[in-house]
Every structure is written in C-alpha cells, then in structure tokens.
Coordinates of C-alpha atoms and ligand atoms in Angstrom, one line a residue:
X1 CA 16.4 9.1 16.3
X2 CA 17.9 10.0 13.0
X3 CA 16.9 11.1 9.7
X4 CA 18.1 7.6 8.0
X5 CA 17.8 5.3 5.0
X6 CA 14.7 4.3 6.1
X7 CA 13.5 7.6 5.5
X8 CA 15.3 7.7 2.2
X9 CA 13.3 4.5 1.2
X10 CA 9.8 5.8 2.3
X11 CA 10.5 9.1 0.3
X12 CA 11.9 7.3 -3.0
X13 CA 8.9 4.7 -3.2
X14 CA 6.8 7.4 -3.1
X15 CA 8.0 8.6 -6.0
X16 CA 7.8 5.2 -8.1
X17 CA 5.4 5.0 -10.8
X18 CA 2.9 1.9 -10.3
X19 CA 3.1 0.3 -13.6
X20 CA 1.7 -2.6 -15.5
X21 CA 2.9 -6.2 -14.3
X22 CA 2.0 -10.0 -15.0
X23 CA -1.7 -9.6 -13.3
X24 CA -2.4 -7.8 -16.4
X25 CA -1.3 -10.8 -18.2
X26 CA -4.6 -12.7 -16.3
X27 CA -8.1 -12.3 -17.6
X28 CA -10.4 -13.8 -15.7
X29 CA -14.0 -14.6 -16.8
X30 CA -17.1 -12.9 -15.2
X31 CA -20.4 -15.0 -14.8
X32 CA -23.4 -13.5 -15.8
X33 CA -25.9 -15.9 -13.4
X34 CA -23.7 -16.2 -10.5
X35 CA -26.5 -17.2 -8.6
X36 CA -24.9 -15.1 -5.4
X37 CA -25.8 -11.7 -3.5
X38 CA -23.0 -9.7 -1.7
X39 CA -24.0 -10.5 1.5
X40 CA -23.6 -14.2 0.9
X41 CA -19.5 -13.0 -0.1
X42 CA -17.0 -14.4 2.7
X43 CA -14.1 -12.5 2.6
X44 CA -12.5 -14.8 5.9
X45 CA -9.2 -16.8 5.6
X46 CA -5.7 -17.7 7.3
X47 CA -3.1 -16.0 7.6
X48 CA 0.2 -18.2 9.3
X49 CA -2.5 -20.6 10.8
X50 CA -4.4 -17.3 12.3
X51 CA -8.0 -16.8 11.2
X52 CA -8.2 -13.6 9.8
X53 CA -12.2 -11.5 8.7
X54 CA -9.7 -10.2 4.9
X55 CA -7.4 -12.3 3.2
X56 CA -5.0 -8.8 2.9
X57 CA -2.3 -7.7 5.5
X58 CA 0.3 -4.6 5.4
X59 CA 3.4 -5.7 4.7
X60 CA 6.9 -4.9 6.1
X61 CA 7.8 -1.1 5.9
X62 CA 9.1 0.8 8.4
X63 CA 10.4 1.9 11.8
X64 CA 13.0 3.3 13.5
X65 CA 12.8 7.3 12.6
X66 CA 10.2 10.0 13.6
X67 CA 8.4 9.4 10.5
X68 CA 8.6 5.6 10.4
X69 CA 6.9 6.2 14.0
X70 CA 4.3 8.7 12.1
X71 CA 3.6 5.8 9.8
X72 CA 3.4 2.7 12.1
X73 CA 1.4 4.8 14.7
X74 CA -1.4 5.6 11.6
X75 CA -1.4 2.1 10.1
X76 CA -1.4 -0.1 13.2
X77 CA -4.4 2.0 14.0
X78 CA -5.8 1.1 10.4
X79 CA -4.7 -2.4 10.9
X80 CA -6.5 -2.4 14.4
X81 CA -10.0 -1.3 13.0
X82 CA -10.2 -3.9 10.1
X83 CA -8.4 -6.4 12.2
X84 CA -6.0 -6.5 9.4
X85 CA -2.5 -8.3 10.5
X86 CA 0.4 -6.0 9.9
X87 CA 4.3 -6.4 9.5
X88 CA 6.3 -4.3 11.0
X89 CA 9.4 -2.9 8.9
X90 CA 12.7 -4.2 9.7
X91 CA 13.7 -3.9 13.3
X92 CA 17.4 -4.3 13.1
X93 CA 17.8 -1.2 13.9
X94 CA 16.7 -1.4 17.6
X95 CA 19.7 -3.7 18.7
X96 CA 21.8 -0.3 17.6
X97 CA 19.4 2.3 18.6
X98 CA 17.7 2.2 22.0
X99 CA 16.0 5.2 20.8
X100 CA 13.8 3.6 18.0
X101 CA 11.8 0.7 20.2
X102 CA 9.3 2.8 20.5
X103 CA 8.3 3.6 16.7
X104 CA 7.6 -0.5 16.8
X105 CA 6.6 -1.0 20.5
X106 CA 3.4 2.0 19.3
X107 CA 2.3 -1.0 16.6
X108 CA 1.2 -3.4 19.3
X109 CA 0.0 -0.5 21.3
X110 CA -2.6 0.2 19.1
X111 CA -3.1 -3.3 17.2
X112 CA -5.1 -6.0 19.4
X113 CA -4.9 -8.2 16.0
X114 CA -1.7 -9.7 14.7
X115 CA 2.0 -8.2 14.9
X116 CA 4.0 -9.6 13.1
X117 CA 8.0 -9.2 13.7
X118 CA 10.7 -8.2 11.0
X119 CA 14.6 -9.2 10.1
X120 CA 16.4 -10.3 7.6
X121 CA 18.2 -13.3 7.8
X122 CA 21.6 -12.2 9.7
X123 CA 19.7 -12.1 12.8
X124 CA 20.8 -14.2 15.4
X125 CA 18.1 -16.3 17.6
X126 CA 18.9 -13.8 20.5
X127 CA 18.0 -10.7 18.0
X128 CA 15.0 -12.8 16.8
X129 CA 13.8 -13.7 20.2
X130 CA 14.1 -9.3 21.3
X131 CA 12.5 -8.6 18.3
X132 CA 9.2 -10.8 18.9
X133 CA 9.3 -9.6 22.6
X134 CA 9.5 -6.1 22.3
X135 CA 6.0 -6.1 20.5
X136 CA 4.4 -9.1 21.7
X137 CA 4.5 -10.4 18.1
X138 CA 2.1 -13.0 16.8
X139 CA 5.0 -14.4 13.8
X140 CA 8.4 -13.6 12.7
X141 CA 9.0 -12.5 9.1
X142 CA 12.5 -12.7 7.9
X143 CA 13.2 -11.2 4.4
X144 CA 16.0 -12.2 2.4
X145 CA 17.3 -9.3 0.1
X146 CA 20.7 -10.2 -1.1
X147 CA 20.3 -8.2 -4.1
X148 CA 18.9 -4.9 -2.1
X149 CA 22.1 -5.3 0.4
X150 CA 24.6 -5.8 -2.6
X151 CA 23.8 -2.6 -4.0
X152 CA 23.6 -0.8 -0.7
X153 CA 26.8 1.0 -0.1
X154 CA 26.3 0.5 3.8
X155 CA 24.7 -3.1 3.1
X156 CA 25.8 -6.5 3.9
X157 CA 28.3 -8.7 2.1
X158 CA 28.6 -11.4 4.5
X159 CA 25.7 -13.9 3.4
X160 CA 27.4 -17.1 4.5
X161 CA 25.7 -17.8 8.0
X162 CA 21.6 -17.4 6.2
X163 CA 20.7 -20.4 6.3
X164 CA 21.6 -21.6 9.6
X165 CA 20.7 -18.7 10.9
X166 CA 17.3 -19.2 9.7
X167 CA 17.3 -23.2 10.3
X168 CA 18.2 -21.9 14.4
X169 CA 15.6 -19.5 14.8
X170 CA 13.1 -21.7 14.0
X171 CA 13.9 -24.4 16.2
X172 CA 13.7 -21.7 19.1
X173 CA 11.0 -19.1 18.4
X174 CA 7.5 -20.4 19.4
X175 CA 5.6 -18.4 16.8
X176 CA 4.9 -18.9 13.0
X177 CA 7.9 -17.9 10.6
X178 CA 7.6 -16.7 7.4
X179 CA 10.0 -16.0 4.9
X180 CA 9.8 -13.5 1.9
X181 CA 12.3 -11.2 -0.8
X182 CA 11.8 -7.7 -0.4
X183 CA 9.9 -6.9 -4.1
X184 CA 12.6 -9.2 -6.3
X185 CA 10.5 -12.3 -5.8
X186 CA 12.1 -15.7 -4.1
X187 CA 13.4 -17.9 -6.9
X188 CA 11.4 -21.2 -7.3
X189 CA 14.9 -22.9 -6.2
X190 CA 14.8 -20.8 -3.3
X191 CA 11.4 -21.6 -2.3
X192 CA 12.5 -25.6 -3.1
X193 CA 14.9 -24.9 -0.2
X194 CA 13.3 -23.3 2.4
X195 CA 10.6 -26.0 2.1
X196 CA 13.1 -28.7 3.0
X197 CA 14.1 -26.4 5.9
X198 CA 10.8 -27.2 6.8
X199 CA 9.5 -23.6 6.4
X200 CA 5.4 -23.2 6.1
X201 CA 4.9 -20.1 5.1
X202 CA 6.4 -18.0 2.3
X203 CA 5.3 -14.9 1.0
X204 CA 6.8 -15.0 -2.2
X205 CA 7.2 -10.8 -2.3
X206 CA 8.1 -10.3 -6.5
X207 CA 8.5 -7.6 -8.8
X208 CA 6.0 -5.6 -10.0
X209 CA 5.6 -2.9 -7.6
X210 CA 8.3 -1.3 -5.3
X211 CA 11.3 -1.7 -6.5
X212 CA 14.6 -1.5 -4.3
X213 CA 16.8 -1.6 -7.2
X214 CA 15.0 1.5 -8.4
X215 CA 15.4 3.3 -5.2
X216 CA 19.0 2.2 -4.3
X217 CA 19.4 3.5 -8.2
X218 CA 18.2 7.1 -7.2
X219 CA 20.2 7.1 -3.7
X220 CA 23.6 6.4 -5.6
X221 CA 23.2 8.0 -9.0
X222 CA 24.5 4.2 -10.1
X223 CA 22.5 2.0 -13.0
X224 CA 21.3 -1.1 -11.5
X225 CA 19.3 -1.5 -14.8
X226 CA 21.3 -5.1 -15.7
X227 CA 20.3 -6.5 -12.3
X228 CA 16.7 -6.2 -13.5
X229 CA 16.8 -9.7 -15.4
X230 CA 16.8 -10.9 -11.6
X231 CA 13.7 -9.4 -10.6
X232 CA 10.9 -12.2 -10.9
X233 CA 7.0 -11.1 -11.0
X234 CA 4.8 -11.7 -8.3
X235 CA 2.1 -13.3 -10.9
X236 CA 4.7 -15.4 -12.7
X237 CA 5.9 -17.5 -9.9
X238 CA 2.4 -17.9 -8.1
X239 CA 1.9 -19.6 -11.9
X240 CA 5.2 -21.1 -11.7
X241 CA 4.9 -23.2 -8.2
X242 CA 3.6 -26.3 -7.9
X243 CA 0.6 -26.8 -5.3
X244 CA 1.7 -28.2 -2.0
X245 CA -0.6 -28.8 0.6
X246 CA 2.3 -28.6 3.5
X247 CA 2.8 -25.3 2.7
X248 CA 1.2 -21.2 2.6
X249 CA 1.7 -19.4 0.0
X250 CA 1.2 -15.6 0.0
X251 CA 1.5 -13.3 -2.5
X252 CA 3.5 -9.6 -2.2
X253 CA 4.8 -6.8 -4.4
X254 CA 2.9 -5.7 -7.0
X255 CA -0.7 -5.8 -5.7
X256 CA -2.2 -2.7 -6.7
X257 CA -5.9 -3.0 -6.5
X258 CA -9.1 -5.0 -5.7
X259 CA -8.6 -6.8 -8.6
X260 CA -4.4 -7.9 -8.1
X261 CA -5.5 -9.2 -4.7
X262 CA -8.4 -11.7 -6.5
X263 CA -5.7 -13.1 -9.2
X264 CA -3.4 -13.5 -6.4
X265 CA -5.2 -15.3 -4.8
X266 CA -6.5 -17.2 -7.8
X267 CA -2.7 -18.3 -8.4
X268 CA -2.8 -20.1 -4.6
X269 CA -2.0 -17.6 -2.6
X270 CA -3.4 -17.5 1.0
X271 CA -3.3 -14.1 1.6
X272 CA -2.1 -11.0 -0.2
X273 CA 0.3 -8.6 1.0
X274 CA 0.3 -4.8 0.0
X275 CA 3.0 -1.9 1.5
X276 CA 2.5 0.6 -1.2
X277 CA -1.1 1.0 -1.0
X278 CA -0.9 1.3 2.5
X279 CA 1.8 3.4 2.2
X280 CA -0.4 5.8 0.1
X281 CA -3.1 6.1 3.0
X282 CA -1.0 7.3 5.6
X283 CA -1.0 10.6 3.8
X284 CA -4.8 10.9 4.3
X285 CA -7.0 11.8 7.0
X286 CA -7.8 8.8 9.4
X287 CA -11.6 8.8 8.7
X288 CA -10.6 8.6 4.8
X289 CA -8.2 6.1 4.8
X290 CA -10.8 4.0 6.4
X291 CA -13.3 4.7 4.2
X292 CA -10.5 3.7 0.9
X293 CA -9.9 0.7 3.1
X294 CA -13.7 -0.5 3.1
X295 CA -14.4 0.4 -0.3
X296 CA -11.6 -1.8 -1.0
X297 CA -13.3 -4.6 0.9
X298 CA -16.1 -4.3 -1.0
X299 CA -14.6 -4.3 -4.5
X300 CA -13.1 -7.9 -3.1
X301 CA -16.7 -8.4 -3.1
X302 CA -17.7 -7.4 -6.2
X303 CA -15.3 -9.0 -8.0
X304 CA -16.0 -12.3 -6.1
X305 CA -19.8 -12.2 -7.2
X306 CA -18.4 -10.7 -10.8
X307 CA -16.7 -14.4 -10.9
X308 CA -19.4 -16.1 -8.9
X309 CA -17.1 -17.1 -5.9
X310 CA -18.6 -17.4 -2.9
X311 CA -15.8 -17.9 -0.3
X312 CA -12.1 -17.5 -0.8
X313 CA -11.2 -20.8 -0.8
X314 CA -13.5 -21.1 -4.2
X315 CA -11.2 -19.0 -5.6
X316 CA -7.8 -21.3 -6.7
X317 CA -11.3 -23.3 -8.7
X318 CA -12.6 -19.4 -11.2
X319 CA -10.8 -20.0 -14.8
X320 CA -8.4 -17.8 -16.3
X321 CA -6.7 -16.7 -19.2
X322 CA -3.5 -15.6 -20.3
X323 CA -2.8 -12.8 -22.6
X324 CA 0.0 -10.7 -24.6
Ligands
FNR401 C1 9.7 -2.2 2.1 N1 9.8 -3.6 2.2 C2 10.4 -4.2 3.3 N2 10.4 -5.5 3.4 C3 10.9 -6.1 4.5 O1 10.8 -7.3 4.7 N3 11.5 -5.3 5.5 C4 11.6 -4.0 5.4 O2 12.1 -3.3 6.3 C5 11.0 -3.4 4.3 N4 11.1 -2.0 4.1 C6 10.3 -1.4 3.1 C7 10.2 0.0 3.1 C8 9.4 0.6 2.1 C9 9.3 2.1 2.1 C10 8.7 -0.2 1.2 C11 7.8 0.5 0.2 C12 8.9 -1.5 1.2 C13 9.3 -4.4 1.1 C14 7.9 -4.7 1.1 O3 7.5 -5.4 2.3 C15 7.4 -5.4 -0.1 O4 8.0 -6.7 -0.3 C16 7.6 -4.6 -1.4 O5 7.4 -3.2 -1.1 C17 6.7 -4.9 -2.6 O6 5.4 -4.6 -2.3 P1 4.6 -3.4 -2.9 O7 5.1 -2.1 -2.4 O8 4.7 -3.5 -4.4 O9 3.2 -3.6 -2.4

C-alpha cells in the first residue's frame, strides 16, 4: 500500500479551519415549559429504510493506505459501539490495488451495524457489485464530484457514461443507493434528476465544511477561488427543496456540532452525516472518543427538550428564524 492522495486528503482537511456557514443563519426558538424530561427524548430514526437508535452516521472518508486502515479500523469500532451506520471512503482503489481490501474489509469486521459501500459514478455494475461484496455492505453510496475530479491533475475528464452508469447499477444491486456531492452540495436540478431516475435517497453533501477545492488548492499551489460561486451550502438547499414524501433526504458537509445536526434535520433531513468530526476523534484515545461521542448524544438531547421536541420526527414541525 502506498503513501497516496488519500493520505494527502486526510492530512489537508485537517488543516481546514471550521468556519461559520448557513446554520448560523437559523435561530431556532427555545421553549421555556416544554413539558418534557430527557429521558422521554427519542433520538431513533431511518437511515436508507434501516432503523437506526441516532439520526447521525460517518460519512465517506477513507481507505486504501496504512493510515486510511488506522482510521477505518478506529471508527468502525466507534461506529460498532453506538450502532452508528458508517460509509466507507471511496473504494476505487481496490480494483487497482489488491493490496488495500483489507483497510475496508477491517470496517465490516468490526461493525455488526450498517456498511455502507463507496464509488463515484464511473463505476461499472461489476465494480459496484465487488465493492458491496467485499464488505458485506448494507447500501451503496455513489458520490458525484465533477468539480473535485476537474481540478485533480490525476482526475477524471470523461463524465459522459454518469448517468447510465448510475441508472444500471440500480437496476442490479439489491441494496439501497444513495447518491451525494462530496462537500459542493448537489444542485436542486441535479437532485430534480436523480429523482426521475428513480433514486430515494440523497444526501445532499454541501459546502460549509470540508472543502475539496481548498485541499486540491494546497496540493497544486493553483487558485480555485472562482470555482467557489459553485459551492452550494448544506443549510441553503435543505431550505431550498421542496418536501417529497418519495424521497430521503439527508444532510452532509458542514455539520459541526449538536446543534448543526438539529437544524439539519429541522430543514427535512432524515439523518445527518458528519466526516470531519469523526475525523477529529480518531486522534484520541478510544475510551475518549466514546465519551465525545455520548456527550454528543446527549446535547441532541438537550437541544430537543431546549425546543420541546420529543422525537425526531417532531422536528421538520419547531419554528425557525432567519438572520443576517
Ligand atoms: C471525504 N469525502 C468523501 N466523500 C466520498 O463520497 N468519498 C470519498 O472517498 C471521500 N473522501 C473524503 C476524504 C476526507 C479526508 C474527507 C474529510 C472527506 C467527503 C465527505 O464524505 C463529505 O461529503 C465532506 O467531507 C463534507 O463533510 P464535513 O467534512 O464537512 O463533515
């Protein structure tokens, strides 16, 4: 296994300042009777049709070096103890390498919960199929990340087989797909179209955390700055879309807190994705990661009883307001 780009990637979000983004734009109002207790707080929901104790998962990171295999081994473990679903990070690179399986195969080693596979959408349905197989996964997430690839020296330029690719694999897997961007957000036209592909789930991964054009930016020494006006906020399309009962909506990139995870889901979403804060933990000691993961459990809680929801489906109901 090589030192690779996936290495590069891990290293250079680190480094990323988490800054302010469109939940700080949401003010949401606290109850002063809100007639609950914290035990009363459900926390359960679905994620891609699976009932799940948290509505949070880790989202697609990593794989595929020694340290991606450091970092999949700690938070599948993590994942496992909460019963947390987790997405692996791409796993393209195991139809090249032999030699990385194992930094994925060690996720469904340790994780009895939900696995959830990872491509973007130049996979074939043979590619798709190896993918789920090699970790038993529960769902197949492809990410679309035209812009990341573009500005990629080594990345794709050949987009013109997406779409079918994606329209073939899920005719054939037998698992849940789900579709998301990589931290630019999916366009409202691009969610538009993957619904009439007949896609149900869609995590609609925006700006406002991790950014790709930031780290491709420090890998090159080039300005990407003028391909910012592309980069769509997590918070701004959940307000954008329209509520469609034929469809899940999660919510990625961006979600820094307790607190990011509520408006999220607030603004429709199902569940709530985070990588960076996971990211973050895998630098601690394993009791102490699981202690940051409960106290972040029960500042869900808090918050819920702050703004006197019970369950999470209450939630899309708690006013808001925007601010400047
Ligand atoms: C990612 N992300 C990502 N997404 C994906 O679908 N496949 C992948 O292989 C990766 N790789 C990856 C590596 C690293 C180091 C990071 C931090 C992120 C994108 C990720 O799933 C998510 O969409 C963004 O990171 C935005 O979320 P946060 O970091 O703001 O919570």
């Amino acid at each position: 296994m090589s030192k690779n780009r996936k290495d590069e990637h891990i290293e250079l979000a680190l480094k990323q300042e988490v800054k302010k983004n469109a939940f700080d734009k949401i003010r949401l109002e606290a109850l002063d009777l809100p007639d609950l207790s914290m035990d009363q707080i459900e926390l359960n929901t679905e994620f891609l049709g699976y009932k799940v104790p948290y509505p949070i998962y880790i989202n697609a990171m990593t794989g595929g070096s020694a340290n991606g295999h450091r970092i999949n081994e700690f938070l599948s473990r993590l994942a496992n103890h909460f019963n947390l679903p987790m997405v692996t990070g791409s796993q393209s690179i195991i139809f090249k390498d032999e030699a990385s399986k194992p930094s994925f195969e060690i996720i469904r080693k340790n994780h009895q919960g939900i696995v959830v596979s990872n491509l973007n959408a130049n996979a074939s349905v043979s590619q798709a199929l190896e993918a789920i197989n090699l970790i038993s996964a529960n769902a197949l997430s492809i990410h679309l990340n035209v812009i990341q690839e573009l500005v990629m020296p080594e990345g794709d330029r050949d987009f013109s087989d997406w779409t079918e690719n994606i329209k073939k694999i899920k005719d054939v897997i037998d698992v849940p797909l789900i579709v998301k961007e990589v931290g630019m957000g999916l366009s409202l036209s691009t969610i538009s179209k993957l619904k009439r592909l007949g896609i149900k789930h869609i995590d609609v991964a925006g700006s406002g955390g991790t950014s790709f054009l930031k780290i491709e930016e420090a890998r090159s020494g080039k300005s990407y700055d003028y391909l910012n006006e592309f980069n769509l906020d997590t918070a701004e399309i959940l307000m954008k879309l329209e509520k469609d009962d034929d469809v899940s909506i999660y919510a990625s990139g961006g979600v820094r807190n307790p607190l990011d995870v509520i408006k999220a889901l607030i603004l429709g979403a199902k569940a709530v994705g985070l990588s960076r804060c996971f990211l973050d933990l895998t630098f601690l000691e394993f009791d102490e990661a699981i202690k940051r993961v409960e106290e972040f459990v029960n500042d869900l809680k808090k918050i819920m009883i702050i703004i006197g929801a019970k369950s999470i489906k209450d939630l899309p109901k708690v006013k808001y307001e925007l601010i400047d």
